[in-house]
Coordinates of C-alpha atoms in Angstrom, one line a residue:
M1290 CA 0.0 0.0 0.0
E1291 CA 1.4 3.4 -1.0
S1292 CA 2.2 5.7 1.9
P1293 CA 0.6 9.2 2.0
V1294 CA 4.0 10.8 2.2
S1295 CA 5.3 9.2 -1.1
R1296 CA 2.0 10.1 -2.8
Q1297 CA 2.2 13.7 -1.6
A1298 CA 5.8 13.9 -2.9
Y1299 CA 4.8 12.6 -6.3
V1300 CA 2.0 15.1 -6.6
E1301 CA 4.3 18.0 -5.6
S1302 CA 6.8 16.9 -8.2
L1303 CA 4.2 16.6 -10.9
N1304 CA 2.8 20.1 -10.0
A1305 CA 6.4 21.5 -10.1
V1306 CA 6.9 20.1 -13.6
Q1307 CA 3.6 21.5 -14.8
H1308 CA 4.4 24.9 -13.3
W1309 CA 7.8 24.9 -15.0
M1310 CA 6.1 24.0 -18.4
H1311 CA 3.6 26.7 -18.0
T1312 CA 6.0 29.4 -16.8
E1313 CA 9.1 28.5 -18.9
L1314 CA 8.2 26.2 -21.8
L1315 CA 4.6 27.0 -22.8
T1316 CA 5.0 30.7 -22.9
F1317 CA 4.9 33.4 -25.5
G1318 CA 8.6 34.1 -25.0
T1319 CA 9.5 30.5 -25.7
F1320 CA 7.3 30.5 -28.8
I1321 CA 9.1 33.6 -30.1
Q1322 CA 12.5 32.0 -29.4
C1323 CA 11.4 28.8 -31.3
L1324 CA 10.1 31.0 -34.1
I1325 CA 13.4 32.8 -34.3
I1326 CA 15.3 29.5 -34.4
I1327 CA 13.1 28.1 -37.1
T1328 CA 13.3 31.3 -39.2
V1329 CA 17.1 31.5 -39.0
S1330 CA 17.5 27.8 -39.8
I1331 CA 15.2 28.1 -42.9
A1332 CA 17.1 31.3 -44.0
A1333 CA 20.5 29.5 -43.5
M1334 CA 19.3 26.5 -45.6
M1335 CA 18.2 28.8 -48.4
I1336 CA 21.4 30.9 -48.4
A1337 CA 23.8 27.9 -48.0
P1338 CA 23.6 26.7 -51.6
A1339 CA 24.4 30.2 -52.9
V1340 CA 27.3 30.6 -50.5
S1341 CA 28.6 27.1 -51.5
G1342 CA 28.4 28.0 -55.2
W1343 CA 30.3 31.2 -54.6
V1344 CA 33.0 29.3 -52.7
R1345 CA 33.3 26.8 -55.6
T1346 CA 33.6 29.6 -58.1
W1347 CA 36.3 31.2 -56.0
H1348 CA 38.1 27.8 -55.9
R1349 CA 38.0 27.5 -59.7
R1350 CA 39.4 31.0 -60.1
V1351 CA 42.2 30.4 -57.6
D1352 CA 43.1 27.1 -59.4
S1353 CA 43.2 28.8 -62.8
E1354 CA 45.7 31.4 -61.5
T1355 CA 49.4 31.1 -61.1
R1356 CA 51.1 29.1 -58.4
I1357 CA 51.6 32.3 -56.5
G1358 CA 47.9 32.8 -56.3
Q1359 CA 47.3 29.3 -55.3
T1360 CA 49.9 29.5 -52.5
T1361 CA 48.6 32.8 -51.2
N1362 CA 45.1 31.5 -50.8
A1363 CA 46.0 28.0 -49.7
F1364 CA 45.0 28.5 -46.0
L1365 CA 41.7 30.2 -46.9
R1366 CA 41.0 27.5 -49.5
R1367 CA 41.5 24.7 -47.0
L1368 CA 39.4 26.5 -44.3
S1369 CA 36.6 27.1 -46.8
L1370 CA 36.7 23.4 -47.8
L1371 CA 36.3 22.4 -44.1
L1372 CA 33.4 24.9 -43.6
M1373 CA 31.4 24.0 -46.7
P1374 CA 29.8 20.9 -45.2
L1375 CA 28.9 23.0 -42.1
S1376 CA 27.6 26.0 -44.1
V1377 CA 24.0 25.8 -42.6
P1378 CA 25.1 25.8 -38.9
V1379 CA 27.9 28.3 -39.6
L1380 CA 25.4 30.7 -41.3
A1381 CA 22.8 30.2 -38.5
L1382 CA 25.1 30.7 -35.5
P1383 CA 25.8 34.5 -35.8
P1384 CA 22.2 35.6 -36.1
L1385 CA 21.2 33.3 -33.3
W1386 CA 24.0 34.5 -31.1
I1387 CA 23.0 38.1 -31.8
A1388 CA 19.3 37.3 -30.9
H1389 CA 20.4 35.7 -27.7
A1390 CA 22.6 38.6 -26.7
V1391 CA 19.8 41.1 -27.4
A1392 CA 17.2 39.1 -25.5
Q1393 CA 19.6 38.7 -22.5
A1394 CA 20.4 42.4 -22.5
A1395 CA 16.7 43.3 -22.7
G1396 CA 15.7 40.9 -19.9
W1397 CA 13.6 38.8 -22.1
Q1398 CA 13.4 35.0 -22.0
H1399 CA 16.5 33.6 -23.8
Q1400 CA 16.9 30.0 -22.4
T1401 CA 15.9 28.3 -25.7
L1402 CA 18.2 30.6 -27.7
R1403 CA 21.0 29.9 -25.3
L1404 CA 20.4 26.1 -25.7
A1405 CA 20.4 26.4 -29.5
V1406 CA 23.6 28.6 -29.6
S1407 CA 25.5 26.3 -27.2
L1408 CA 24.6 23.1 -29.0
L1409 CA 25.3 24.7 -32.4
A1410 CA 28.7 26.1 -31.4
A1411 CA 29.7 22.8 -29.8
W1412 CA 28.8 20.9 -32.9
I1413 CA 30.8 23.2 -35.2
V1414 CA 33.8 23.0 -32.9
I1415 CA 33.7 19.2 -32.8
R1416 CA 33.3 18.8 -36.5
L1417 CA 36.2 21.2 -37.3
T1418 CA 38.4 19.6 -34.6
S1419 CA 37.8 16.1 -36.1
N1420 CA 39.0 17.4 -39.5
L1421 CA 41.9 19.6 -38.3
V1422 CA 43.4 17.6 -35.4
R1423 CA 44.9 14.3 -36.6
D1424 CA 45.6 12.9 -33.1
R1425 CA 42.5 11.1 -31.8
F1426 CA 43.3 11.7 -28.2
W1427 CA 43.4 15.5 -28.6
A1428 CA 40.4 15.5 -30.9
R1429 CA 38.3 13.6 -28.3
A1430 CA 39.6 15.9 -25.5
I1431 CA 38.6 19.0 -27.4
A1432 CA 35.2 17.4 -28.2
V1433 CA 34.6 16.6 -24.5
L1434 CA 35.6 20.1 -23.5
A1435 CA 33.3 21.6 -26.0
W1436 CA 30.3 19.6 -24.7
I1437 CA 31.2 20.5 -21.1
V1438 CA 31.3 24.2 -22.0
A1439 CA 28.0 23.9 -23.9
A1440 CA 26.3 22.1 -21.0
L1441 CA 27.5 24.7 -18.5
N1442 CA 26.3 27.5 -20.7
I1443 CA 22.9 25.7 -21.2
F1444 CA 22.3 25.5 -17.5
G1445 CA 23.5 29.1 -17.0
V1446 CA 26.5 28.3 -14.8
L1447 CA 29.3 28.9 -17.2
G1448 CA 30.2 32.3 -15.8
S1449 CA 29.9 31.2 -12.2
T1450 CA 32.1 28.1 -13.0
F1451 CA 34.8 30.4 -14.5
T1452 CA 34.6 32.6 -11.5
F1453 CA 35.0 29.6 -9.1
L1454 CA 38.0 28.3 -11.1
A1455 CA 39.6 31.8 -11.0
S1456 CA 39.0 32.1 -7.2
V1457 CA 40.9 28.9 -6.3
G1458 CA 44.6 28.6 -6.9
I1459 CA 48.1 28.4 -5.4
T1460 CA 50.1 31.4 -4.4
F1461 CA 53.9 31.5 -4.9
G1462 CA 55.2 34.8 -3.4
G1463 CA 53.5 37.5 -5.4
L1464 CA 52.3 35.0 -8.1
R1465 CA 48.9 33.4 -7.9
I1466 CA 48.2 30.5 -10.3
S1467 CA 44.6 29.4 -10.7
P1468 CA 43.1 26.6 -12.9
I1469 CA 41.5 29.1 -15.2
A1470 CA 44.8 30.9 -15.6
V1471 CA 46.6 27.7 -16.5
F1472 CA 43.9 26.7 -19.0
T1473 CA 44.0 30.2 -20.6
G1474 CA 47.8 30.0 -20.8
L1475 CA 47.8 26.6 -22.4
L1476 CA 45.1 27.7 -24.9
W1477 CA 47.1 30.7 -25.9
L1478 CA 50.3 28.6 -26.1
A1479 CA 48.6 26.1 -28.5
I1480 CA 47.2 28.9 -30.7
L1481 CA 50.4 30.9 -30.8
L1482 CA 52.6 27.8 -31.5
W1483 CA 50.4 26.9 -34.4
L1484 CA 50.5 30.5 -35.6
A1485 CA 54.3 30.6 -35.3
T1486 CA 54.7 27.4 -37.2
W1487 CA 52.3 28.6 -39.9
I1488 CA 54.0 32.0 -40.3
A1489 CA 57.5 30.3 -40.5
R1490 CA 56.2 27.9 -43.1
M1491 CA 54.5 30.6 -45.2
L1492 CA 57.7 32.8 -44.9
E1493 CA 59.9 30.0 -46.2
S1494 CA 57.5 28.8 -49.0
R1495 CA 56.2 32.1 -50.2
V1496 CA 58.3 35.2 -49.3
L1497 CA 61.8 33.8 -49.3
A1498 CA 61.2 31.5 -52.3
K1499 CA 60.5 34.6 -54.4
S1500 CA 63.1 36.9 -53.0
G1501 CA 66.1 35.6 -54.9
I1502 CA 67.9 34.6 -51.7
P1503 CA 70.0 31.4 -52.0
P1504 CA 68.2 28.3 -50.7
S1505 CA 70.7 27.7 -47.9
L1506 CA 70.1 31.3 -46.6
Q1507 CA 66.3 30.8 -47.0
V1508 CA 66.4 27.8 -44.7
L1509 CA 68.7 29.7 -42.3
F1510 CA 66.3 32.7 -42.1
A1511 CA 63.2 30.5 -41.8
R1512 CA 64.8 28.5 -38.9
I1513 CA 65.8 31.7 -37.0
V1514 CA 62.4 33.2 -37.5
K1515 CA 60.7 30.0 -36.3
V1516 CA 62.8 29.8 -33.2
M1517 CA 62.1 33.5 -32.4
L1518 CA 58.4 33.1 -32.9
I1519 CA 58.2 30.0 -30.7
V1520 CA 60.1 31.8 -27.9
A1521 CA 57.8 34.8 -28.3
A1522 CA 54.8 32.4 -28.1
V1523 CA 56.0 30.8 -24.9
F1524 CA 56.7 34.2 -23.3
I1525 CA 53.3 35.6 -24.3
A1526 CA 51.5 32.5 -22.9
L1527 CA 53.4 32.8 -19.6
G1528 CA 52.4 36.5 -19.5
T1529 CA 48.8 35.5 -19.7
I1530 CA 49.2 33.4 -16.6
G1531 CA 50.6 36.3 -14.7
I1532 CA 54.3 35.3 -14.5
D1533 CA 56.8 38.2 -14.3
L1534 CA 58.7 37.9 -17.6
T1535 CA 61.7 39.8 -16.2
A1536 CA 62.3 37.4 -13.3
F1537 CA 61.5 34.5 -15.5
A1538 CA 64.0 35.6 -18.1
V1539 CA 66.8 35.8 -15.5
F1540 CA 65.8 32.4 -14.1
T1541 CA 65.6 30.7 -17.5
G1542 CA 68.9 32.3 -18.5
A1543 CA 70.6 30.8 -15.5
C1544 CA 69.0 27.4 -16.1
A1545 CA 69.8 27.5 -19.8
G1546 CA 73.5 28.3 -18.9
V1547 CA 73.6 25.3 -16.6
G1548 CA 71.7 23.1 -19.1
I1549 CA 73.9 24.0 -22.0
G1550 CA 77.0 23.4 -19.9
F1551 CA 75.8 19.9 -19.0
G1552 CA 72.9 18.1 -20.8
L1553 CA 72.2 20.6 -23.6
Q1554 CA 75.7 21.0 -24.9
A1555 CA 75.3 18.6 -27.8
I1556 CA 72.0 20.2 -28.8
F1557 CA 73.4 23.7 -28.7
N1558 CA 76.5 22.6 -30.7
N1559 CA 74.4 21.0 -33.4
F1560 CA 72.2 24.1 -33.5
I1561 CA 75.2 26.4 -34.0
A1562 CA 76.7 24.0 -36.5
G1563 CA 73.5 24.1 -38.5
L1564 CA 73.6 27.9 -38.6
I1565 CA 77.3 27.8 -39.7
L1566 CA 76.6 25.3 -42.5
L1567 CA 73.7 27.4 -43.8
S1568 CA 75.6 30.7 -43.6
E1569 CA 78.8 29.4 -45.2
K1570 CA 76.8 27.7 -48.0
S1571 CA 79.1 24.7 -47.8
L1572 CA 76.0 22.4 -47.7
K1573 CA 72.6 22.8 -49.2
V1574 CA 69.5 20.7 -50.0
G1575 CA 70.2 18.5 -53.0
D1576 CA 73.9 18.1 -52.6
F1577 CA 75.6 14.7 -52.7
V1578 CA 78.0 14.4 -49.8
D1579 CA 80.4 11.7 -48.6
L1580 CA 81.3 11.6 -44.9
E1581 CA 84.7 10.1 -44.5
R1582 CA 84.5 9.2 -40.8
D1583 CA 81.1 7.5 -41.0
H1584 CA 81.6 6.0 -44.5
L1585 CA 78.2 7.5 -45.4
A1586 CA 77.3 8.9 -48.8
G1587 CA 73.9 10.3 -49.9
T1588 CA 71.8 13.2 -51.0
V1589 CA 71.0 16.0 -48.5
R1590 CA 67.2 16.1 -48.2
H1591 CA 66.6 18.4 -45.2
I1592 CA 68.8 20.7 -43.0
N1593 CA 67.1 20.9 -39.6
I1594 CA 68.1 22.8 -36.5
R1595 CA 69.8 19.8 -34.9
N1596 CA 70.6 17.4 -37.7
T1597 CA 70.7 16.9 -41.5
I1598 CA 68.7 14.2 -43.2
I1599 CA 70.7 12.3 -45.8
T1600 CA 69.1 9.8 -48.2
T1601 CA 71.6 7.1 -49.3
P1602 CA 71.5 5.5 -52.8
D1603 CA 69.7 2.5 -51.1
N1604 CA 66.8 5.0 -50.2
I1605 CA 67.6 4.9 -46.5
D1606 CA 67.2 8.2 -44.6
V1607 CA 70.0 8.9 -42.1
A1608 CA 69.9 11.7 -39.5
V1609 CA 73.4 13.1 -39.1
P1610 CA 74.2 15.6 -36.3
N1611 CA 75.2 19.0 -37.8
S1612 CA 78.4 19.0 -35.7
E1613 CA 79.7 16.0 -37.8
F1614 CA 79.9 18.3 -40.8
V1615 CA 81.7 21.1 -38.9
N1616 CA 84.1 19.0 -36.9
G1617 CA 84.8 16.3 -39.4
R1618 CA 85.8 16.1 -43.1
F1619 CA 83.2 15.5 -45.8
T1620 CA 83.2 15.6 -49.6
N1621 CA 80.5 17.6 -51.4
W1622 CA 80.4 16.3 -54.9
T1623 CA 78.0 19.1 -56.1
M1624 CA 79.0 22.1 -54.0
L1625 CA 80.1 24.4 -56.9
D1626 CA 79.5 22.2 -59.9
A1627 CA 76.7 19.8 -60.7
H1628 CA 79.1 17.4 -62.5
A1629 CA 81.8 15.1 -61.3
R1630 CA 84.0 12.3 -62.7
I1631 CA 84.9 8.9 -61.5
H1632 CA 87.8 6.5 -62.2
V1633 CA 87.1 2.9 -63.3
P1634 CA 90.3 0.8 -63.2
F1635 CA 90.7 -2.3 -65.4
G1636 CA 93.5 -4.2 -67.2
V1637 CA 94.2 -5.8 -70.6
A1638 CA 96.9 -8.1 -71.9
Y1639 CA 100.2 -6.9 -73.2
G1640 CA 100.2 -6.6 -77.0
T1641 CA 96.6 -5.2 -77.2
E1642 CA 96.3 -2.7 -80.0
S1643 CA 95.8 0.8 -78.5
E1644 CA 93.5 2.2 -81.1
L1645 CA 91.2 -0.9 -81.0
L1646 CA 91.1 -0.7 -77.2
R1647 CA 90.2 3.0 -77.3
R1648 CA 87.4 2.5 -79.8
V1649 CA 85.9 -0.5 -77.9
V1650 CA 86.0 1.2 -74.5
F1651 CA 84.6 4.6 -75.8
E1652 CA 81.8 2.9 -77.6
A1653 CA 80.9 1.0 -74.5
V1654 CA 80.9 4.2 -72.4
E1655 CA 78.5 5.9 -74.8
G1656 CA 75.9 3.2 -74.1
V1657 CA 75.9 3.9 -70.4
K1658 CA 73.2 6.3 -69.3
F1659 CA 75.3 7.9 -66.6
T1660 CA 77.8 9.4 -69.1
L1661 CA 77.8 13.2 -69.4
K1662 CA 77.5 14.2 -73.1
G1663 CA 77.6 17.4 -75.0
V1664 CA 79.8 19.4 -72.6
E1665 CA 83.1 20.7 -74.0
G1666 CA 86.2 19.5 -72.3
R1667 CA 84.5 16.7 -70.4
D1668 CA 84.8 13.8 -72.8
P1669 CA 85.7 10.3 -71.5
Q1670 CA 89.4 9.6 -71.3
L1671 CA 91.4 6.4 -71.1
W1672 CA 94.6 6.6 -69.0
L1673 CA 97.5 4.1 -69.0
V1674 CA 98.4 4.1 -65.4
R1675 CA 101.2 1.6 -65.2
F1676 CA 102.8 -1.5 -66.7
G1677 CA 101.8 -4.3 -64.4
E1678 CA 103.4 -7.7 -63.9
S1679 CA 101.0 -9.4 -66.1
R1680 CA 98.9 -6.7 -67.8
L1681 CA 98.5 -3.1 -68.8
E1682 CA 96.7 -1.3 -66.0
L1683 CA 94.3 1.4 -67.2
E1684 CA 91.7 3.7 -65.9
L1685 CA 88.5 5.0 -67.5
V1686 CA 87.9 8.6 -66.5
V1687 CA 84.4 9.6 -67.2
W1688 CA 82.2 12.6 -66.3
L1689 CA 78.8 11.7 -64.7
T1690 CA 75.4 13.1 -65.1
S1691 CA 73.5 14.3 -62.0
E1692 CA 71.8 10.8 -61.7
G1693 CA 75.2 9.1 -61.8
I1694 CA 76.6 11.5 -59.1
H1695 CA 73.9 10.5 -56.8
R1696 CA 74.5 6.8 -57.5
P1697 CA 78.3 6.4 -57.6
A1698 CA 78.4 2.7 -56.7
G1699 CA 75.8 1.9 -59.4
A1700 CA 77.6 4.0 -61.9
R1701 CA 80.9 2.3 -61.3
A1702 CA 79.2 -1.1 -61.6
A1703 CA 77.5 -0.1 -64.9
Y1704 CA 80.8 1.0 -66.5
A1705 CA 82.7 -2.1 -65.2
W1706 CA 80.1 -4.4 -66.8
A1707 CA 80.0 -2.4 -70.0
I1708 CA 83.8 -2.6 -70.3
Y1709 CA 83.9 -6.3 -69.5
D1710 CA 81.2 -7.1 -72.2
A1711 CA 82.9 -4.9 -74.8
L1712 CA 86.3 -6.4 -74.3
R1713 CA 85.0 -10.0 -74.5
A1714 CA 83.0 -9.1 -77.6
A1715 CA 86.1 -7.6 -79.2
G1716 CA 88.3 -10.6 -78.3
I1717 CA 90.6 -8.5 -76.0
A1718 CA 92.0 -10.6 -73.2
I1719 CA 91.7 -9.6 -69.6
P1720 CA 94.7 -11.3 -68.0
F1721 CA 95.1 -12.4 -64.4
P1722 CA 98.3 -12.8 -62.3
Q1723 CA 100.2 -16.0 -63.1
R1724 CA 103.2 -17.6 -61.4
E1725 CA 105.8 -19.9 -63.0
V1726 CA 107.7 -22.3 -60.6
H1727 CA 111.2 -23.4 -61.7
L1728 CA 112.9 -26.3 -59.8
H1729 CA 116.8 -26.4 -60.0
G1730 CA 118.8 -29.4 -58.8
V1731 CA 115.9 -31.2 -57.2
A1732 CA 115.5 -34.9 -57.7
V1733 CA 112.0 -35.9 -58.7
R1734 CA 110.8 -39.5 -57.9
T1735 CA 107.8 -40.8 -59.6
T1736 CA 105.7 -43.9 -58.7
G1737 CA 103.6 -46.1 -60.9
A1738 CA 104.0 -47.4 -64.4
P1739 CA 105.4 -45.0 -67.0
P1740 CA 103.0 -43.7 -69.6
A1741 CA 102.6 -45.9 -72.7

């Protein structure tokens, strides 16, 4: 049997719900808010196709322009592509937000508008985050944060929550750190770091690429600007938290000195070595280098702040510290000239006709794709190096194309096989060392029956 107390509580709850529906939901103010939301949504759906068509026309115009135009509008083009599927909510959000602000300032009912604005803003943020942020963890973290902010705003406690988070904190001397200050600082740091990286990338790919500055100096300027922007971003983010930048600069300077003296010495050396390489122009992207100490040869792909990426002829990327190039010896095959020559040793038998040998070897060389052709003074040569014990020792000296320079081992093998096949086809002997043994005054005893 149901107790009178529980029945009375049920009736009071039902009456409270009915009262809320009559005073908050089934009111003229709520009707007007719903009417505004429906009107704005219909208008956004009607305008969205026209806006999407205008954006597509702008894309076609940008694509038909020069590469400079494409590069200049690359960021806006990517952003518009991300916003096109969200054209309806993006167009509906500003007028709904304005209507909510006006209703709130006038003291009218605005709960329904606040609900619509909060949910719409959270949805847009989550959709953009899922497309922009590749890391799933951070994308989900931002999505959860957006829903939390939207829920707090819907229930009207967003401002009080921020006030509470700002009121609690830890005090260090004259510095007070609160959760909201830390969150604000991290948010500013993320935005400014992204902006610094984007500015440095745009500076390197657009401004410096068209300035006529050598590529090595372009990389140098871009790296310096990027480091300066990142440092500025960190200091600005710390300033938003309330940290005294003067005291922080003194403290970090002392810590940096100790760190460089101990754990950061190698990093600092590599950074300075990278700046030296870029400023001296002794190394640039695209050069083929050979490090004697490491027995490493390959093409320079990237010159970073701490290391240089070299791709070997086997298509293996190797990260070499920049200090290796400054403190050690390395050979740059393409520093001042894009062409280089190699020596391919081989030998032929004594008595080989020289004119026949030259003709056979040079014809074989012409058939190798690595041979440089059409450049005056850089024709293949055949050198007689020395008179060996059992053969004439020669060297083929041939200039290589750019492809051959970046594949020296493959080029040598190609010329060796070409010479070998050509000598065999021409009947020219390739001798090998032989030894004759003479026995003097030694008795030889044989066993068995003499030959018939």
